[in-house]
Coordinates of C-alpha atoms in Angstrom, one line a residue:
Chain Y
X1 CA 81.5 187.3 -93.3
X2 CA 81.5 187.4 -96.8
X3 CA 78.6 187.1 -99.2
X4 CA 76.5 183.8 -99.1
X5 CA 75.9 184.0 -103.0
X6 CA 79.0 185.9 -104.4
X7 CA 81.1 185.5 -102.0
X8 CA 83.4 188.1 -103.2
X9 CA 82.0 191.1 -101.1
X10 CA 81.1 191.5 -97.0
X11 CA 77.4 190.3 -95.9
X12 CA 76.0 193.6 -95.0
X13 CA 72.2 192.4 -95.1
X14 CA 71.1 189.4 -92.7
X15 CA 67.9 188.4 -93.0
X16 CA 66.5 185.7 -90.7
X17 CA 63.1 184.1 -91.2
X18 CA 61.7 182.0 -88.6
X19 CA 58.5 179.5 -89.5
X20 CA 56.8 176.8 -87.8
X21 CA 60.4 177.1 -85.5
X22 CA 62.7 176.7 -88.7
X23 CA 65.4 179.3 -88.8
X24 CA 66.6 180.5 -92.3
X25 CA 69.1 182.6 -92.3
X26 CA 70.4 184.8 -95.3
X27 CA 73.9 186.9 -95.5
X28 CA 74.0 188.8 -98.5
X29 CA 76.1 191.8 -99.5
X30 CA 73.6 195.2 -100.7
X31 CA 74.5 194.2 -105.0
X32 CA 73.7 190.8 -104.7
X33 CA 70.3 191.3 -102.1
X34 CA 68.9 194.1 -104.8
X35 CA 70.1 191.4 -108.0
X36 CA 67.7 188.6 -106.2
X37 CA 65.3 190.6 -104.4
X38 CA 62.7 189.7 -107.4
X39 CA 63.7 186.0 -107.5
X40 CA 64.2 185.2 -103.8
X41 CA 60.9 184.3 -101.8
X42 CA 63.0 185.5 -98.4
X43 CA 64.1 188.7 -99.9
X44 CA 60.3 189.8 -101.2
X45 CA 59.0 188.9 -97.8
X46 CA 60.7 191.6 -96.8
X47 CA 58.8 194.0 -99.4
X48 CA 56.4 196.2 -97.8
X49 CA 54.1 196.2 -100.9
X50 CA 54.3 192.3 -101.0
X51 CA 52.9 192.3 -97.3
X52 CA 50.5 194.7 -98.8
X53 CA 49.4 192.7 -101.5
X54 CA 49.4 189.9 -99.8
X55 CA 47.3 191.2 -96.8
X56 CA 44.2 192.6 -99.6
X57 CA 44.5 188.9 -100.8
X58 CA 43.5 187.4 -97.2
X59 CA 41.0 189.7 -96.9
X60 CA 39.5 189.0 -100.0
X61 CA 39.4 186.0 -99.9
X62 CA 37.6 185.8 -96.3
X63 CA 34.5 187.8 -98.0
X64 CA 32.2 185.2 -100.1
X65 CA 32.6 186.4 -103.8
X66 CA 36.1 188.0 -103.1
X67 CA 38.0 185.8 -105.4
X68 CA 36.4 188.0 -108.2
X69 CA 37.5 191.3 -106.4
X70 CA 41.1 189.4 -105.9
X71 CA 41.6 188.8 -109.9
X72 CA 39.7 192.5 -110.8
X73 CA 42.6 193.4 -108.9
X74 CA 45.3 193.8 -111.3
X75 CA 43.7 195.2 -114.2
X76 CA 42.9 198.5 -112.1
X77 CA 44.6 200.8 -113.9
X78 CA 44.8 205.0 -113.0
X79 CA 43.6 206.8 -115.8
X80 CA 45.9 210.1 -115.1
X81 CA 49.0 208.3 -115.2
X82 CA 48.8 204.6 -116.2
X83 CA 50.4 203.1 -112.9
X84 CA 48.8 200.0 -112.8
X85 CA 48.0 197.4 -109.8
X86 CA 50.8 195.6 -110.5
X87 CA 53.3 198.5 -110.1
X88 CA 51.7 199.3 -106.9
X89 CA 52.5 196.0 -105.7
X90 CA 56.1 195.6 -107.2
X91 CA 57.0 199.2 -105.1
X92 CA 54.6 199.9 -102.7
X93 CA 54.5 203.2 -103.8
X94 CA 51.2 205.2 -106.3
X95 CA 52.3 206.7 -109.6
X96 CA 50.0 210.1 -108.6
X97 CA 47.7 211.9 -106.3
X98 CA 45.0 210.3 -108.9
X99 CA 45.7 206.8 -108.2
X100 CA 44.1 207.1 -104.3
X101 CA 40.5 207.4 -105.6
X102 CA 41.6 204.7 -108.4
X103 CA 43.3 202.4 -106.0
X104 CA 41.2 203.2 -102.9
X105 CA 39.3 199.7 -102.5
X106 CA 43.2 198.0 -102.4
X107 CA 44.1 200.9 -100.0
X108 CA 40.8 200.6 -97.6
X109 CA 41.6 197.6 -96.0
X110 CA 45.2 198.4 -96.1
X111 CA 45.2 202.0 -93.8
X112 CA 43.5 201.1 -90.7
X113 CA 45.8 198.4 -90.0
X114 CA 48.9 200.7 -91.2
X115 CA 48.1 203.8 -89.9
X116 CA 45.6 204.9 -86.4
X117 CA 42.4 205.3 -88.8
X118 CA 41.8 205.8 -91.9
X119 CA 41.0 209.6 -92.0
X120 CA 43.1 212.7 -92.3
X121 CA 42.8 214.6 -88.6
X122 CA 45.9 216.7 -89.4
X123 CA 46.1 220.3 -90.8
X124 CA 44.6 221.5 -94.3
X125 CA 46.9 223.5 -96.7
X126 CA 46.7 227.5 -96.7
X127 CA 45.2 227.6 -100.2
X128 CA 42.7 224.7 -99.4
X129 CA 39.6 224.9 -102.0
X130 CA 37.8 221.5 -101.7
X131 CA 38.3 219.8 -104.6
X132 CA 34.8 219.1 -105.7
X133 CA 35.8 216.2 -108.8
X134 CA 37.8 214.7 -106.0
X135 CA 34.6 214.5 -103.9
X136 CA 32.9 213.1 -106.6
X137 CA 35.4 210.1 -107.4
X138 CA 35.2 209.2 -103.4
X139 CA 31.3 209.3 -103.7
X140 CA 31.8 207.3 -106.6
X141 CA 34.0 204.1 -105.1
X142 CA 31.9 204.3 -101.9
X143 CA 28.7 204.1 -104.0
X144 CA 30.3 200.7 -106.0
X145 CA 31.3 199.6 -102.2
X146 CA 27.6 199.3 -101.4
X147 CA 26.6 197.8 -104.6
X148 CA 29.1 195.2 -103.3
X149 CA 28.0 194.8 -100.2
X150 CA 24.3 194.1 -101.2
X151 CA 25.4 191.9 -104.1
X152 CA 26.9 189.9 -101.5
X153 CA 23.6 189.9 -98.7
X154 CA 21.5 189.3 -101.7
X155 CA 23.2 186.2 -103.1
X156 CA 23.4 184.9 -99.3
X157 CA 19.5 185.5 -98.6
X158 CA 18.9 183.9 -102.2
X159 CA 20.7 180.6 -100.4
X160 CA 19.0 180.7 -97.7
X161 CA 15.8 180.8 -100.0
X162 CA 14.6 184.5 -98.0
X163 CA 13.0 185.9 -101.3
X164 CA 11.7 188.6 -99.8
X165 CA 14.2 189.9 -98.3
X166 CA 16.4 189.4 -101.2
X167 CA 13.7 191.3 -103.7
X168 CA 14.3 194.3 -101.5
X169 CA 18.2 194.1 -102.0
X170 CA 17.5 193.9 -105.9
X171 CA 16.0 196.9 -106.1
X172 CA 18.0 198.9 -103.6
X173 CA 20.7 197.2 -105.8
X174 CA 19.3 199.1 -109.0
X175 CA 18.3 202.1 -107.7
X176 CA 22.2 202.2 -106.7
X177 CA 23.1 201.8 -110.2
X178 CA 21.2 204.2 -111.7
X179 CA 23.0 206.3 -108.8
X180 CA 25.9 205.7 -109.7
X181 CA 25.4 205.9 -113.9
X182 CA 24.0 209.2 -112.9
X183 CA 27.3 210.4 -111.7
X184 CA 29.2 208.9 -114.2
X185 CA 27.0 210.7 -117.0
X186 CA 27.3 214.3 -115.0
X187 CA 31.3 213.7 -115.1
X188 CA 31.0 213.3 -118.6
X189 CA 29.0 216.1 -119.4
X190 CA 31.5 218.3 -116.7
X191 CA 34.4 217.4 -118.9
Chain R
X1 CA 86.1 219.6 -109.1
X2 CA 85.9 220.8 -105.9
X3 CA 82.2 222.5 -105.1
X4 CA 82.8 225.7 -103.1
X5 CA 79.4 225.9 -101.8
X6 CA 79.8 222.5 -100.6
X7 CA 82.9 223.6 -99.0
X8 CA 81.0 226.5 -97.2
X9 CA 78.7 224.6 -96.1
X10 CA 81.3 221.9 -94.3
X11 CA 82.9 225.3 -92.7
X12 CA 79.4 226.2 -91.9
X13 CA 79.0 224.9 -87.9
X14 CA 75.5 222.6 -87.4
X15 CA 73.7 223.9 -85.4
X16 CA 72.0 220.9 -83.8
X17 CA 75.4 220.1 -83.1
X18 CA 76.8 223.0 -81.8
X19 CA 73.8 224.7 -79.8
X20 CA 72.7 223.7 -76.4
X21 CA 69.4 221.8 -76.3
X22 CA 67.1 220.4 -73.8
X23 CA 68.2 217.0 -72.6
X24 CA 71.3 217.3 -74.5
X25 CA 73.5 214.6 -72.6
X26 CA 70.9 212.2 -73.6
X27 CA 68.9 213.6 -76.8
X28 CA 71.5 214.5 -79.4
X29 CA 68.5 215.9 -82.0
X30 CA 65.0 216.4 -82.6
X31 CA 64.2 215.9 -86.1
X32 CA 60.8 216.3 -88.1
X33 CA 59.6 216.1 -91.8
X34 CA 56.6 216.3 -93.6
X35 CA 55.8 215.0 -96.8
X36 CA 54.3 216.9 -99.9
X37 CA 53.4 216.7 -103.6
X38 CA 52.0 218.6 -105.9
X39 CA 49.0 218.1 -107.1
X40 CA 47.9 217.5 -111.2
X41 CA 52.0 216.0 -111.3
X42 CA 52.7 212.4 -111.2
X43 CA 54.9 211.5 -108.0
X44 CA 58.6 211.1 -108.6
X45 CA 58.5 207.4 -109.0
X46 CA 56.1 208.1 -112.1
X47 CA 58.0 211.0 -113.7
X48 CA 60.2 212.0 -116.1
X49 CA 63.5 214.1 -116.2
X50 CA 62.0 216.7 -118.0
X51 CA 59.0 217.3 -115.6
X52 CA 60.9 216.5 -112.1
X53 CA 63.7 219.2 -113.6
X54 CA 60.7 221.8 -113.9
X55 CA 59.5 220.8 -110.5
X56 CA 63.2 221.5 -109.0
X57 CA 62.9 224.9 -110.9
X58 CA 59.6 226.2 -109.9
X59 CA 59.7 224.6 -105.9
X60 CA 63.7 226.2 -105.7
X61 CA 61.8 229.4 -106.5
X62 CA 59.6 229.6 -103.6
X63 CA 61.8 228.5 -101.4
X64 CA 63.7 231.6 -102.3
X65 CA 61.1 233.8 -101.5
X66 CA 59.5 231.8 -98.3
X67 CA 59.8 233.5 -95.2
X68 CA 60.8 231.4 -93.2
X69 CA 64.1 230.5 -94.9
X70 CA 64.9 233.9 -96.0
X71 CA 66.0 234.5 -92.0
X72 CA 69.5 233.5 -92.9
X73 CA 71.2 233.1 -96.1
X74 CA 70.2 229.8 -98.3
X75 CA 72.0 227.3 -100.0
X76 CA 70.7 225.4 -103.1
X77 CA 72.2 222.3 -104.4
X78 CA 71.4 220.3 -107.6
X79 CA 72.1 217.0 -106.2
X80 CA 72.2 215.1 -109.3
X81 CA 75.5 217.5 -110.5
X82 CA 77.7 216.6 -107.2
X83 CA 79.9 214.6 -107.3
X84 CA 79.9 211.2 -104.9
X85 CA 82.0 211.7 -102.4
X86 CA 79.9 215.4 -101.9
X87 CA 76.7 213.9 -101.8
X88 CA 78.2 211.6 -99.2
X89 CA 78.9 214.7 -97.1
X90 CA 75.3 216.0 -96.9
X91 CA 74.1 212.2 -96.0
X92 CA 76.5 212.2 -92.9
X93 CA 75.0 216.2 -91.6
X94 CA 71.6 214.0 -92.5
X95 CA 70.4 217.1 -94.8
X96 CA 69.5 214.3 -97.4
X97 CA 68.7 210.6 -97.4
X98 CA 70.6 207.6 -98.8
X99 CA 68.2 207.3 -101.8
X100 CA 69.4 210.8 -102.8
X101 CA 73.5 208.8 -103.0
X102 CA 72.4 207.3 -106.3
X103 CA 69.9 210.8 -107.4
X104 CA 67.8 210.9 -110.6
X105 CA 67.5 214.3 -112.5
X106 CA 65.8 216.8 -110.6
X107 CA 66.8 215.7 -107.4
X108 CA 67.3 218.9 -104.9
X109 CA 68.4 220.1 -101.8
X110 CA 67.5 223.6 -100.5
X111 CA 69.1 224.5 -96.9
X112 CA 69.4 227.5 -94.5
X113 CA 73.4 228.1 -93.4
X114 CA 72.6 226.7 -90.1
X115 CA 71.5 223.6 -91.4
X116 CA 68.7 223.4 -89.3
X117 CA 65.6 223.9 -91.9
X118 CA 66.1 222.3 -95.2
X119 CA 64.0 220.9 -98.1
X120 CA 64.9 217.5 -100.3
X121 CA 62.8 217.9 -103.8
X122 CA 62.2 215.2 -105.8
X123 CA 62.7 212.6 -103.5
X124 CA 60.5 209.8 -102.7
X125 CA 57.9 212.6 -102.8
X126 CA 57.9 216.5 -104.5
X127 CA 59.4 217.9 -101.2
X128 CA 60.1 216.8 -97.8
X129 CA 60.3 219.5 -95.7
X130 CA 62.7 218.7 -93.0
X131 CA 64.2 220.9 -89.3
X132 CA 66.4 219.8 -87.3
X133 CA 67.2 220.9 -83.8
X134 CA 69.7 220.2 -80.7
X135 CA 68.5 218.1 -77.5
X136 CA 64.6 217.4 -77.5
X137 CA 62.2 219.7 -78.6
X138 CA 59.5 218.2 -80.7
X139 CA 57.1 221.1 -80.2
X140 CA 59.1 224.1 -81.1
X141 CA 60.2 222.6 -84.1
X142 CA 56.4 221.3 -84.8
X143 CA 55.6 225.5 -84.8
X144 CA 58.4 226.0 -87.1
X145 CA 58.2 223.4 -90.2
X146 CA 54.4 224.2 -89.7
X147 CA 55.1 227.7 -90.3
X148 CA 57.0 226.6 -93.4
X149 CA 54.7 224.5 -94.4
X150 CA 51.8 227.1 -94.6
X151 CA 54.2 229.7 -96.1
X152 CA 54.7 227.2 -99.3
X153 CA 51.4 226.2 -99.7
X154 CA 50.5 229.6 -100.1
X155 CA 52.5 229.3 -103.2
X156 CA 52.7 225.6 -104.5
X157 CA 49.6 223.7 -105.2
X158 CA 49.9 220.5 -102.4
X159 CA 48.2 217.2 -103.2
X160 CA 45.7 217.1 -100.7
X161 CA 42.5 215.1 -99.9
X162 CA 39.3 215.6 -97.3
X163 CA 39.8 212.0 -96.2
X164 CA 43.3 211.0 -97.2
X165 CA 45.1 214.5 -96.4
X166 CA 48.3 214.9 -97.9
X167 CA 48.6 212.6 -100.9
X168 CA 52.0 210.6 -100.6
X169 CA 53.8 208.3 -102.9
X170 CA 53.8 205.9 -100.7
X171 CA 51.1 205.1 -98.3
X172 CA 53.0 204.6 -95.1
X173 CA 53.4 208.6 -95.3
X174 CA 49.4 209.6 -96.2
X175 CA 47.8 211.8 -94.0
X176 CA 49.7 214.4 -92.3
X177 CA 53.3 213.4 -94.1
X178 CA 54.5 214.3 -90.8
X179 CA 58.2 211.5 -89.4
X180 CA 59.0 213.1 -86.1
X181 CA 62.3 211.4 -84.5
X182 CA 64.8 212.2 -81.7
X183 CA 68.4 210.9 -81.8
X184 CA 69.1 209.1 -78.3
X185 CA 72.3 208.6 -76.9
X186 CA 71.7 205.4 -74.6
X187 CA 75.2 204.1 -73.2
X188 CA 73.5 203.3 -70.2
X189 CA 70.4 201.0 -71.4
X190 CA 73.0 199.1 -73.5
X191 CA 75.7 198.6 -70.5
X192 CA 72.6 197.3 -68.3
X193 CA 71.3 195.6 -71.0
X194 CA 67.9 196.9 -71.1
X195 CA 67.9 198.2 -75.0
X196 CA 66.3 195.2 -76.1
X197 CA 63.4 195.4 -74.0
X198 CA 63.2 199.0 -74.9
X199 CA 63.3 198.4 -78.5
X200 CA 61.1 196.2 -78.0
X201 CA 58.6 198.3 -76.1
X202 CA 59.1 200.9 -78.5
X203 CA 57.6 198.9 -81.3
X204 CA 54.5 198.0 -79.2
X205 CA 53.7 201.1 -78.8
X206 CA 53.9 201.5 -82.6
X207 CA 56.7 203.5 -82.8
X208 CA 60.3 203.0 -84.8
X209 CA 63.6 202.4 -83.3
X210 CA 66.4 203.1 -85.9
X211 CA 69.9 203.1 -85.9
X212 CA 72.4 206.0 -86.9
X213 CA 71.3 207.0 -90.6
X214 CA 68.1 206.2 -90.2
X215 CA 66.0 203.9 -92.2
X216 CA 67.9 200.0 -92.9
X217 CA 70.9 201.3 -90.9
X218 CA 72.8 199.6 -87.9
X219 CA 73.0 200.9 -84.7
X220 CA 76.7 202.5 -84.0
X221 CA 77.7 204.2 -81.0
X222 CA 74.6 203.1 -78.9
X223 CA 72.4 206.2 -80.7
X224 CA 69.1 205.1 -81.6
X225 CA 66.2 207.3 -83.5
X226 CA 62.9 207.1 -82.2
X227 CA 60.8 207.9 -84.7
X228 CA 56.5 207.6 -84.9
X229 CA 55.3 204.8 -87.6
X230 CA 52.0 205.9 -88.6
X231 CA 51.1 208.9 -90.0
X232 CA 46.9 208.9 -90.7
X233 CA 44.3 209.1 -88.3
X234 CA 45.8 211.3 -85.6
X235 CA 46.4 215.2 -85.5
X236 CA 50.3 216.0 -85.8
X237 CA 49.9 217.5 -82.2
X238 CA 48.2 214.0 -81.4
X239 CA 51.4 211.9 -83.4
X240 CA 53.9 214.4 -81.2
X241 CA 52.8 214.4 -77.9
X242 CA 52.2 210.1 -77.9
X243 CA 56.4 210.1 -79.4
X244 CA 57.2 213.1 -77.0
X245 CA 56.2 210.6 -73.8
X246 CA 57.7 208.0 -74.8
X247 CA 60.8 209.4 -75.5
X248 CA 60.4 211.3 -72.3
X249 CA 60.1 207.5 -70.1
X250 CA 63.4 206.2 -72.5
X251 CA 65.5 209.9 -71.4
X252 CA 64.5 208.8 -67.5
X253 CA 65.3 205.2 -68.0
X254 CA 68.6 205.9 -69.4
X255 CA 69.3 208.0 -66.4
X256 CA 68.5 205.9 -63.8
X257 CA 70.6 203.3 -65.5
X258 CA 73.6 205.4 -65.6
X259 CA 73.1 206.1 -61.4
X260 CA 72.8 202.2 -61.4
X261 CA 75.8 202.0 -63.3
X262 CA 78.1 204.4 -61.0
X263 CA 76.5 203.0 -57.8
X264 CA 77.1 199.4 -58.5
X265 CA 79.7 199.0 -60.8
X266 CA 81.6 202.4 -60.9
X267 CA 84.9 200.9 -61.8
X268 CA 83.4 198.7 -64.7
X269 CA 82.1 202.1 -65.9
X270 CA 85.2 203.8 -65.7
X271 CA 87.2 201.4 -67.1
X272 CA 84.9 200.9 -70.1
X273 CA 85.4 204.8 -70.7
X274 CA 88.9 205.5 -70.2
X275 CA 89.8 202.4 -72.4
X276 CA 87.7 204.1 -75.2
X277 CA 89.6 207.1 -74.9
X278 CA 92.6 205.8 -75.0
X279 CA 91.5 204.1 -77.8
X280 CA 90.7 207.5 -79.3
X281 CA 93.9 209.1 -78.3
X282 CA 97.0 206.8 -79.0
X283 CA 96.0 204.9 -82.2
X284 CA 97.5 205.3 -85.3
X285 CA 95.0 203.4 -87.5
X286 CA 91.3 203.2 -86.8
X287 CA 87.9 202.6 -88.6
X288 CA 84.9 204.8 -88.7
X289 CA 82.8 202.7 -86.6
X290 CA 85.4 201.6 -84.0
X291 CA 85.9 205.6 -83.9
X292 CA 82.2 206.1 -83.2
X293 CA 81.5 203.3 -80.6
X294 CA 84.9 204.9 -78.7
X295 CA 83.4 208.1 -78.6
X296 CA 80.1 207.3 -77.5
X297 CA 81.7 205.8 -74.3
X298 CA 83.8 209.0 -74.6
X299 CA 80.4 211.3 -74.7
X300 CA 79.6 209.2 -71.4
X301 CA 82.4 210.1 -69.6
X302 CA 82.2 213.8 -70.6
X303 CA 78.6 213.7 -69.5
X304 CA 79.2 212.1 -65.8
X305 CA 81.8 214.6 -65.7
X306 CA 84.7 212.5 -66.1
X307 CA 87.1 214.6 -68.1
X308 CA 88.3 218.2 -67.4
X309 CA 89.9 218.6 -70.9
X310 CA 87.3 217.5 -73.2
X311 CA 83.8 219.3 -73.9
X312 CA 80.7 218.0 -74.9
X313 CA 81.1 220.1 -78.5
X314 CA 84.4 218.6 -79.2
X315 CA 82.5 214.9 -78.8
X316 CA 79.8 216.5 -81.0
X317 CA 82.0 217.6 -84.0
X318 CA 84.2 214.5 -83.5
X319 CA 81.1 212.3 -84.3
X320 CA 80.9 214.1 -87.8
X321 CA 84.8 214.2 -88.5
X322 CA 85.3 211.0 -88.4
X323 CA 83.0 209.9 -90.9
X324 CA 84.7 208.9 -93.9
X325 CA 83.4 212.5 -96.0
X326 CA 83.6 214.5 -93.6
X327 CA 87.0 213.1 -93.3
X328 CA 88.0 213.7 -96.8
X329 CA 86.9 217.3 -96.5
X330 CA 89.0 218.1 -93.4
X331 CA 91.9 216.6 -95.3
X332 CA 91.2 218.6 -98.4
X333 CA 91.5 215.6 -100.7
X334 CA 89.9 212.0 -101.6
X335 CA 91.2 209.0 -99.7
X336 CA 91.2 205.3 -100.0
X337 CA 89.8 203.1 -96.8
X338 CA 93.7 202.4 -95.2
X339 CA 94.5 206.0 -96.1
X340 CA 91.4 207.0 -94.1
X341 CA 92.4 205.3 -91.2
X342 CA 95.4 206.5 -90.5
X343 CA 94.0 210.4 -91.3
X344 CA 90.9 210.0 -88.7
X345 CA 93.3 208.4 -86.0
X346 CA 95.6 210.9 -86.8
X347 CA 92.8 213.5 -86.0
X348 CA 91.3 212.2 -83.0
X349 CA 94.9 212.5 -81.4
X350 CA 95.0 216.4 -82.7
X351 CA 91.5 217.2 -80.9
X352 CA 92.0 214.8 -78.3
X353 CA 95.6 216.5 -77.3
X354 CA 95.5 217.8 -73.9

């Protein structure tokens, strides 16, 4: 079987997609499947960082106020090497060791459905010395995870007009902040 | 330019090929690799020559020194300065990957003579560490790439996290890094046709069945890899032992199916092999993958006990020659597809003589 879009060179890549019962099938040869694999909506499906992607989008969007943690998204940029959201997406693949604490809200969603959990149980290397900035950074995204999380209680009590309730998030929402600014500042002063 | 060590090495016997291992009519090879980087460098994908050359430099270095690879002599290989058709040769004894065919500077390849305990730098990530090993036999060769593993980090600063553990490129490999597979030979699930219910199975339990080369490859000569999918959130004892039963249930399906198969239809089976090895015998053209399918019916009938003249090993080595490097190396020189043909049915008939 020759190539569907050349047709110069053997089909060595058949893709089939099946939806709502409709069967679309591709025969490509490897050059002309790697030419279209940006252009061709059958070829990306097949992308595990496009599954990736578009599994943080679904998830975002099921959250109230995740549209604005959708478009943050892609401007989430790793400061030790530059590798950008988009990048991720494109190859599935992180530009550095960095870019787990700088990418870890895309990740968290992503690892317990890829993996059996989302925490290391495995062995620790020989020359292991915990890596205290490292802890920092993780403190750090877990601490904006909660200011999240309350943002999003508090705008939902605020609806359903439970102004007590939501006073109390406020301020647990500030004294997060200044948690958080704190940690920032010590970095800072650490480097 | 012919590369002697290259050469050496195609001299060199395998050993997962040649050894005995447990389960060795049915599990041609155990195979597991782990997955590390170094930590303050960007992963491969974000580098540069200059800094993935220095990377080849310093982790070649170790590896000299490393223990567990100084128990025989090693090879080192700077993939990105062989030629094609040599690189195409390690890819077929599975010592490097298809992504390494088309390498970028830096790309490496350190291996023990035995080519059982080899390392791929610069890679998808830094290092993969990778052993390899006859029949099944997941745990010995967990205790061995483990004891290579510590030996290097000893030495080489590993990207590693509290939560996330081993820092990969990408993150299908985080955590413990750690792709543990075993090469099947299932004649007898395919005859019956079961292997699409095992497949099948295989993948709801969250494992990977794979064909010959591994990753994107087609299944030839009924060998399948079963390999474990996720890599975070268990221990690599944990990963190993949930793989190891399941490949243990496949090994005593397959069995059963070849007593079905020589209880009920005996001469079906027969036939089947002794057309394939007449196949193999009396041609005088033949492709690489008609070649392997023959010779896995052939493996069968050496495994039922079917022939006096032929060995298992001879199967074993047969399954490398006829691959179109490996072929080119026997013969000494490069050859077009027709040319190849005639040379690899011309060999079968030498090793098949009786």
């Amino acid at each position: 079987m020759l190539c569907q879009i050349c047709n110069k060179n053997p089909a060595t890549i058949h893709v089939q997609e099946i939806i709502n019962g409709e069967k679309k099938v591709f025969h490509l040869c490897a050059e002309c499947a790697a030419k279209n694999a940006e252009t061709e909506p059958i070829l990306q499906s097949f992308n595990l960082a496009e599954m990736l992607y578009n599994f943080t989008n679904e998830n975002g969007q099921e959250n109230a106020g995740g549209a604005e943690e959708t478009s943050a998204a892609p401007s989430v940029k790793c400061a030790a090497c530059g590798w950008d959201a988009e990048r991720f997406r494109k190859t599935g693949r992180l530009g550095c060791p960095e870019c787990y604490l700088v990418f870890s809200e895309v990740l968290s969603g992503v690892l317990e459905n890829m993996h059996r959990g989302s925490t290391h149980l495995g062995k620790t290397p020989r020359n292991h010395e915990t890596d205290h900035r490292t802890e920092d950074v993780i403190e750090k995204v877990a601490l904006r995870k909660k200011i999240a999380d309350c943002q999003q209680e508090l705008e939902i009590r605020i609806r359903n007009e439970e102004y007590e309730e939501a006073a109390v998030l406020r301020d647990r929402i500030q004294e997060l902040k200044k948690a958080l600014e704190g940690e920032g500042k010590e970095d800072v002063h650490a480097e | 330019m012919p590369n002697e060590r290259i050469d050496a090495l195609f001299r060199q016997p395998v050993c997962w090929l040649t050894d005995n291992g447990p389960e060795d009519d049915i599990a041609i090879s155990s195979r597991i690799r782990l997955a590390r980087n170094l930590s303050g460098e960007p992963f491969p994908v974000r580098s540069d020559d200059v800094s993935l050359t220095a990377v080849r430099d310093s982790v070649f270095g170790v590896l000299e020194r490393a223990d567990s690879m100084k128990e025989t002599e090693t090879c080192e290989f700077k993939v990105d300065e062989l030629s094609e058709l040599d690189r195409r040769f390690l890819l077929e004894r599975h010592l490097i990957s298809r992504e390494f065919l088309n390498p970028r500077r830096g790309a490496g390849l350190v291996t023990n003579r035995e080519q059982g305990l080899f390392v791929m730098v610069n890679e998808e990530d830094h290092l993969r560490l990778q052993v390899l090993a006859p029949g099944f036999q997941l745990n010995e060769i967990w205790r061995r790439i483990s004891r290579l593993d510590d030996e290097l980090s000893m030495e080489l600063p590993f990207a590693f996290d509290k939560t996330f553990g081993y820092l990969t490129s990408c993150p299908t490999n985080l955590g413990t890094g750690l792709r543990a597979s075993v090469m099947l030979h299932l004649p007898g699930l395919v005859l019956t046709n079961q292997i699409q219910a095992v497949v099948q199975g295989v993948n709801k339990l969250g494992l990977a069945a794979r064909g010959f080369y591994g990753e994107g490859s087609q299944t030839l000569g009924n060998l399948y890899q079963i390999s474990n999918q996720s890599t975070l959130g268990e221990s690599e004892e944990q990963i190993i032992r949930r793989l190891a039963s399941v490949i243990a249930q496949i090994i005593t399906h397959e069995k059963k199916a070849r007593a079905l198969l020589l209880a009920n239809r005996q001469n079906h089976l027969m036939n089947h092999i002794g057309r394939a090895y007449g196949l193999l015998k009396h041609s005088y053209i033949i492709s690489g993958d008609e070649s392997l399918n023959s010779l896995s019916a052939l493996r069968l009938g050496v495994d039922l006990n079917m022939f006096r003249s032929v060995n298992i090993h001879t199967v074993n080595e047969l399954f490398l020659l006829v691959q179109a490097a490996h072929l080119q190396k026997y013969e000494g020189r490069e050859l077009d597809q027709e040319n190849r043909d005639v040379a690899r049915a011309a060999l079968l008939r030498k090793f098949l003589q009786e």
